[in-house]
Amino acid sequence: MEETLEELFAVIEDRKETLPEDSYTASLFTHEKGENAVLEKLGEETTELVLAAKDDDHEEIAHESADIVYHLLVLLAMKDVELSDLEAELEARR
Ligand SMILES: N=c1c2ncn([C@@H]3O[C@H](COP(=O)(O)OP(=O)(O)OP(=O)(O)O)[C@@H](O)[C@H]3O)c2ncn1[C@@H]1O[C@H](COP(=O)(O)O)[C@@H](O)[C@H]1O
Protein backbone atom coordinates (compact mmCIF):
# COMPACT_ATOMS: atom_id res chain seq x y z
CA MET A 1 0.00 0.00 0.00
CA GLU A 2 2.75 2.44 1.03
CA GLU A 3 4.68 1.68 -2.16
CA THR A 4 1.54 2.11 -4.28
CA LEU A 5 0.87 5.51 -2.72
CA GLU A 6 4.49 6.61 -3.16
CA GLU A 7 4.52 5.55 -6.82
CA LEU A 8 1.17 7.23 -7.51
CA PHE A 9 2.33 10.44 -5.79
CA ALA A 10 5.53 10.42 -7.88
CA VAL A 11 3.45 10.09 -11.09
CA ILE A 12 1.20 12.96 -9.94
CA GLU A 13 4.22 15.18 -9.22
CA ASP A 14 5.65 14.31 -12.62
CA ARG A 15 2.34 15.28 -14.33
CA LYS A 16 2.40 18.57 -12.38
CA GLU A 17 5.92 19.23 -13.67
CA THR A 18 5.54 18.12 -17.31
CA LEU A 19 1.80 18.81 -17.91
CA PRO A 20 1.24 16.28 -20.74
CA GLU A 21 -1.77 17.22 -22.91
CA ASP A 22 -3.48 13.83 -22.62
CA SER A 23 -3.19 13.59 -18.83
CA TYR A 24 -6.28 13.87 -16.61
CA THR A 25 -3.97 14.69 -13.69
CA ALA A 26 -2.34 17.53 -15.64
CA SER A 27 -5.81 18.88 -16.53
CA LEU A 28 -6.52 19.29 -12.80
CA PHE A 29 -3.39 21.44 -12.41
CA THR A 30 -4.31 23.65 -15.38
CA HIS A 31 -8.10 23.74 -14.88
CA GLU A 32 -9.82 27.09 -15.43
CA LYS A 33 -11.57 26.60 -12.06
CA GLY A 34 -8.15 26.38 -10.40
CA GLU A 35 -8.03 24.36 -7.19
CA ASN A 36 -11.85 24.29 -7.10
CA ALA A 37 -11.81 21.54 -9.75
CA VAL A 38 -10.08 19.06 -7.44
CA LEU A 39 -11.95 20.33 -4.37
CA GLU A 40 -15.30 19.76 -6.14
CA LYS A 41 -14.21 16.24 -7.15
CA LEU A 42 -13.33 15.44 -3.54
CA GLY A 43 -16.75 16.69 -2.44
CA GLU A 44 -18.61 14.67 -5.10
CA GLU A 45 -16.67 11.51 -4.41
CA THR A 46 -17.14 11.82 -0.67
CA THR A 47 -20.90 11.96 -1.22
CA GLU A 48 -20.66 8.91 -3.51
CA LEU A 49 -18.66 7.07 -0.81
CA VAL A 50 -21.29 7.86 1.81
CA LEU A 51 -24.02 6.46 -0.49
CA ALA A 52 -21.95 3.33 -1.20
CA ALA A 53 -21.41 2.82 2.53
CA LYS A 54 -25.13 3.22 3.20
CA ASP A 55 -25.79 0.52 0.55
CA ASP A 56 -23.12 -1.77 2.06
CA ASP A 57 -21.70 -1.99 -1.48
CA HIS A 58 -18.14 -3.18 -0.84
CA GLU A 59 -16.99 -2.91 -4.47
CA GLU A 60 -18.30 0.64 -4.77
CA ILE A 61 -16.81 1.59 -1.38
CA ALA A 62 -13.36 0.49 -2.63
CA HIS A 63 -13.90 2.30 -5.99
CA GLU A 64 -14.95 5.60 -4.44
CA SER A 65 -12.23 5.36 -1.77
CA ALA A 66 -9.62 4.99 -4.51
CA ASP A 67 -11.06 8.06 -6.30
CA ILE A 68 -10.80 10.03 -3.06
CA VAL A 69 -7.23 8.92 -2.30
CA TYR A 70 -6.11 9.81 -5.84
CA HIS A 71 -7.72 13.27 -5.75
CA LEU A 72 -6.41 13.84 -2.21
CA LEU A 73 -2.86 13.16 -3.46
CA VAL A 74 -3.43 15.62 -6.33
CA LEU A 75 -4.52 18.21 -3.76
CA LEU A 76 -1.40 17.58 -1.64
CA ALA A 77 0.83 18.01 -4.71
CA MET A 78 -1.07 21.19 -5.66
CA LYS A 79 -0.46 22.64 -2.20
CA ASP A 80 3.18 21.50 -2.05
CA VAL A 81 2.43 19.16 0.85
CA GLU A 82 4.69 16.10 0.80
CA LEU A 83 3.43 12.56 1.25
CA SER A 84 5.90 12.34 4.15
CA ASP A 85 4.02 15.21 5.86
CA LEU A 86 0.84 13.14 5.82
CA GLU A 87 2.77 10.10 7.01
CA ALA A 88 4.37 12.10 9.86
CA GLU A 89 0.94 13.34 10.95
CA LEU A 90 -0.43 9.79 11.07
CA GLU A 91 2.68 8.49 12.85
CA ALA A 92 2.37 11.20 15.50
CA ARG A 93 -1.08 9.91 16.37
CA ARG A 94 0.01 6.32 17.06
N1 LIG B 1 -5.69 7.01 -9.94
C1 LIG B 1 -6.07 7.72 -10.89
C2 LIG B 1 -7.44 8.13 -11.00
N2 LIG B 1 -8.52 7.91 -10.23
C3 LIG B 1 -9.53 8.55 -10.82
N3 LIG B 1 -9.12 9.16 -11.95
C4 LIG B 1 -9.91 9.92 -12.89
O1 LIG B 1 -10.74 10.74 -12.13
C5 LIG B 1 -11.90 11.01 -12.87
C6 LIG B 1 -13.05 10.84 -11.93
O2 LIG B 1 -13.99 11.70 -12.38
P1 LIG B 1 -15.50 11.24 -12.42
O3 LIG B 1 -15.89 10.95 -11.01
O4 LIG B 1 -16.24 12.26 -13.16
O5 LIG B 1 -15.38 9.91 -13.26
P2 LIG B 1 -16.36 8.72 -13.24
O6 LIG B 1 -15.59 7.49 -13.66
O7 LIG B 1 -17.55 9.09 -14.07
O8 LIG B 1 -16.77 8.69 -11.70
P3 LIG B 1 -17.28 7.49 -10.87
O9 LIG B 1 -18.68 7.24 -11.32
O10 LIG B 1 -16.35 6.36 -11.12
O11 LIG B 1 -17.21 7.98 -9.44
C7 LIG B 1 -11.96 10.03 -14.06
O12 LIG B 1 -11.68 10.73 -15.24
C8 LIG B 1 -10.84 9.07 -13.73
O13 LIG B 1 -10.16 8.65 -14.90
C9 LIG B 1 -7.80 8.94 -12.07
N4 LIG B 1 -6.93 9.36 -13.02
C10 LIG B 1 -5.65 8.96 -12.90
N5 LIG B 1 -5.19 8.16 -11.87
C11 LIG B 1 -3.76 7.76 -11.76
O14 LIG B 1 -2.97 8.79 -12.29
C12 LIG B 1 -2.06 8.25 -13.24
C13 LIG B 1 -1.78 9.25 -14.32
O15 LIG B 1 -2.96 9.49 -15.04
P4 LIG B 1 -2.99 10.60 -16.18
O16 LIG B 1 -2.73 11.88 -15.55
O17 LIG B 1 -4.35 10.52 -16.78
O18 LIG B 1 -1.91 10.22 -17.15
C14 LIG B 1 -2.75 6.98 -13.78
O19 LIG B 1 -1.81 6.07 -14.24
C15 LIG B 1 -3.43 6.48 -12.52
O20 LIG B 1 -2.49 5.75 -11.76
mmCIF file of C-alpha atoms and ligand atoms in Angstrom:
data_model
loop_
_atom_site.group_PDB
_atom_site.id
_atom_site.type_symbol
_atom_site.label_atom_id
_atom_site.label_comp_id
_atom_site.label_asym_id
_atom_site.label_seq_id
_atom_site.Cartn_x
_atom_site.Cartn_y
_atom_site.Cartn_z
ATOM 1 C CA MET A 1 0.000 0.000 0.000
ATOM 2 C CA GLU A 2 2.748 2.438 1.031
ATOM 3 C CA GLU A 3 4.684 1.678 -2.162
ATOM 4 C CA THR A 4 1.543 2.111 -4.278
ATOM 5 C CA LEU A 5 0.870 5.514 -2.725
ATOM 6 C CA GLU A 6 4.494 6.610 -3.163
ATOM 7 C CA GLU A 7 4.515 5.545 -6.825
ATOM 8 C CA LEU A 8 1.174 7.233 -7.507
ATOM 9 C CA PHE A 9 2.329 10.440 -5.792
ATOM 10 C CA ALA A 10 5.525 10.416 -7.877
ATOM 11 C CA VAL A 11 3.448 10.088 -11.088
ATOM 12 C CA ILE A 12 1.195 12.962 -9.940
ATOM 13 C CA GLU A 13 4.218 15.185 -9.218
ATOM 14 C CA ASP A 14 5.652 14.310 -12.625
ATOM 15 C CA ARG A 15 2.343 15.276 -14.331
ATOM 16 C CA LYS A 16 2.401 18.567 -12.380
ATOM 17 C CA GLU A 17 5.918 19.225 -13.673
ATOM 18 C CA THR A 18 5.540 18.119 -17.308
ATOM 19 C CA LEU A 19 1.804 18.806 -17.914
ATOM 20 C CA PRO A 20 1.237 16.280 -20.737
ATOM 21 C CA GLU A 21 -1.765 17.221 -22.906
ATOM 22 C CA ASP A 22 -3.478 13.827 -22.623
ATOM 23 C CA SER A 23 -3.186 13.589 -18.829
ATOM 24 C CA TYR A 24 -6.282 13.865 -16.606
ATOM 25 C CA THR A 25 -3.973 14.695 -13.689
ATOM 26 C CA ALA A 26 -2.335 17.533 -15.637
ATOM 27 C CA SER A 27 -5.812 18.880 -16.532
ATOM 28 C CA LEU A 28 -6.525 19.287 -12.800
ATOM 29 C CA PHE A 29 -3.394 21.436 -12.405
ATOM 30 C CA THR A 30 -4.311 23.655 -15.378
ATOM 31 C CA HIS A 31 -8.101 23.743 -14.878
ATOM 32 C CA GLU A 32 -9.820 27.091 -15.430
ATOM 33 C CA LYS A 33 -11.570 26.604 -12.065
ATOM 34 C CA GLY A 34 -8.152 26.376 -10.401
ATOM 35 C CA GLU A 35 -8.029 24.363 -7.194
ATOM 36 C CA ASN A 36 -11.846 24.289 -7.103
ATOM 37 C CA ALA A 37 -11.807 21.544 -9.752
ATOM 38 C CA VAL A 38 -10.085 19.064 -7.442
ATOM 39 C CA LEU A 39 -11.952 20.326 -4.369
ATOM 40 C CA GLU A 40 -15.296 19.762 -6.139
ATOM 41 C CA LYS A 41 -14.208 16.238 -7.146
ATOM 42 C CA LEU A 42 -13.326 15.444 -3.543
ATOM 43 C CA GLY A 43 -16.750 16.694 -2.439
ATOM 44 C CA GLU A 44 -18.613 14.672 -5.104
ATOM 45 C CA GLU A 45 -16.674 11.505 -4.405
ATOM 46 C CA THR A 46 -17.138 11.818 -0.666
ATOM 47 C CA THR A 47 -20.903 11.960 -1.222
ATOM 48 C CA GLU A 48 -20.658 8.906 -3.505
ATOM 49 C CA LEU A 49 -18.658 7.074 -0.806
ATOM 50 C CA VAL A 50 -21.294 7.865 1.809
ATOM 51 C CA LEU A 51 -24.021 6.462 -0.492
ATOM 52 C CA ALA A 52 -21.952 3.333 -1.200
ATOM 53 C CA ALA A 53 -21.411 2.819 2.528
ATOM 54 C CA LYS A 54 -25.135 3.223 3.202
ATOM 55 C CA ASP A 55 -25.792 0.524 0.550
ATOM 56 C CA ASP A 56 -23.117 -1.768 2.058
ATOM 57 C CA ASP A 57 -21.698 -1.987 -1.481
ATOM 58 C CA HIS A 58 -18.140 -3.178 -0.841
ATOM 59 C CA GLU A 59 -16.986 -2.910 -4.468
ATOM 60 C CA GLU A 60 -18.300 0.635 -4.770
ATOM 61 C CA ILE A 61 -16.805 1.592 -1.382
ATOM 62 C CA ALA A 62 -13.357 0.493 -2.634
ATOM 63 C CA HIS A 63 -13.896 2.298 -5.986
ATOM 64 C CA GLU A 64 -14.948 5.604 -4.439
ATOM 65 C CA SER A 65 -12.227 5.363 -1.774
ATOM 66 C CA ALA A 66 -9.617 4.993 -4.514
ATOM 67 C CA ASP A 67 -11.060 8.064 -6.304
ATOM 68 C CA ILE A 68 -10.799 10.035 -3.056
ATOM 69 C CA VAL A 69 -7.229 8.922 -2.296
ATOM 70 C CA TYR A 70 -6.109 9.807 -5.842
ATOM 71 C CA HIS A 71 -7.725 13.275 -5.748
ATOM 72 C CA LEU A 72 -6.409 13.839 -2.211
ATOM 73 C CA LEU A 73 -2.861 13.157 -3.464
ATOM 74 C CA VAL A 74 -3.432 15.615 -6.332
ATOM 75 C CA LEU A 75 -4.517 18.214 -3.760
ATOM 76 C CA LEU A 76 -1.398 17.576 -1.640
ATOM 77 C CA ALA A 77 0.831 18.007 -4.708
ATOM 78 C CA MET A 78 -1.065 21.185 -5.664
ATOM 79 C CA LYS A 79 -0.460 22.642 -2.199
ATOM 80 C CA ASP A 80 3.184 21.499 -2.050
ATOM 81 C CA VAL A 81 2.434 19.164 0.848
ATOM 82 C CA GLU A 82 4.692 16.097 0.797
ATOM 83 C CA LEU A 83 3.426 12.564 1.254
ATOM 84 C CA SER A 84 5.900 12.337 4.145
ATOM 85 C CA ASP A 85 4.021 15.210 5.863
ATOM 86 C CA LEU A 86 0.839 13.137 5.821
ATOM 87 C CA GLU A 87 2.765 10.097 7.013
ATOM 88 C CA ALA A 88 4.368 12.098 9.862
ATOM 89 C CA GLU A 89 0.943 13.335 10.950
ATOM 90 C CA LEU A 90 -0.430 9.791 11.072
ATOM 91 C CA GLU A 91 2.681 8.491 12.847
ATOM 92 C CA ALA A 92 2.370 11.200 15.503
ATOM 93 C CA ARG A 93 -1.084 9.914 16.370
ATOM 94 C CA ARG A 94 0.010 6.323 17.064
HETATM 95 N N1 LIG B 1 -5.691 7.009 -9.941
HETATM 96 C C1 LIG B 1 -6.071 7.717 -10.886
HETATM 97 C C2 LIG B 1 -7.437 8.132 -11.000
HETATM 98 N N2 LIG B 1 -8.516 7.910 -10.229
HETATM 99 C C3 LIG B 1 -9.528 8.548 -10.816
HETATM 100 N N3 LIG B 1 -9.121 9.158 -11.947
HETATM 101 C C4 LIG B 1 -9.909 9.922 -12.886
HETATM 102 O O1 LIG B 1 -10.741 10.737 -12.133
HETATM 103 C C5 LIG B 1 -11.904 11.008 -12.872
HETATM 104 C C6 LIG B 1 -13.051 10.843 -11.927
HETATM 105 O O2 LIG B 1 -13.989 11.696 -12.376
HETATM 106 P P1 LIG B 1 -15.499 11.242 -12.417
HETATM 107 O O3 LIG B 1 -15.894 10.953 -11.009
HETATM 108 O O4 LIG B 1 -16.243 12.258 -13.158
HETATM 109 O O5 LIG B 1 -15.377 9.912 -13.259
HETATM 110 P P2 LIG B 1 -16.355 8.721 -13.244
HETATM 111 O O6 LIG B 1 -15.594 7.494 -13.661
HETATM 112 O O7 LIG B 1 -17.547 9.089 -14.074
HETATM 113 O O8 LIG B 1 -16.766 8.689 -11.695
HETATM 114 P P3 LIG B 1 -17.282 7.487 -10.866
HETATM 115 O O9 LIG B 1 -18.682 7.236 -11.322
HETATM 116 O O10 LIG B 1 -16.349 6.356 -11.122
HETATM 117 O O11 LIG B 1 -17.213 7.979 -9.438
HETATM 118 C C7 LIG B 1 -11.958 10.030 -14.061
HETATM 119 O O12 LIG B 1 -11.678 10.735 -15.244
HETATM 120 C C8 LIG B 1 -10.837 9.075 -13.729
HETATM 121 O O13 LIG B 1 -10.165 8.653 -14.903
HETATM 122 C C9 LIG B 1 -7.805 8.943 -12.075
HETATM 123 N N4 LIG B 1 -6.927 9.359 -13.024
HETATM 124 C C10 LIG B 1 -5.645 8.955 -12.901
HETATM 125 N N5 LIG B 1 -5.192 8.156 -11.872
HETATM 126 C C11 LIG B 1 -3.760 7.764 -11.763
HETATM 127 O O14 LIG B 1 -2.965 8.786 -12.290
HETATM 128 C C12 LIG B 1 -2.061 8.247 -13.239
HETATM 129 C C13 LIG B 1 -1.781 9.252 -14.323
HETATM 130 O O15 LIG B 1 -2.962 9.488 -15.036
HETATM 131 P P4 LIG B 1 -2.986 10.599 -16.179
HETATM 132 O O16 LIG B 1 -2.733 11.881 -15.546
HETATM 133 O O17 LIG B 1 -4.355 10.525 -16.784
HETATM 134 O O18 LIG B 1 -1.909 10.221 -17.151
HETATM 135 C C14 LIG B 1 -2.747 6.978 -13.778
HETATM 136 O O19 LIG B 1 -1.807 6.070 -14.239
HETATM 137 C C15 LIG B 1 -3.425 6.480 -12.521
HETATM 138 O O20 LIG B 1 -2.491 5.747 -11.759
#
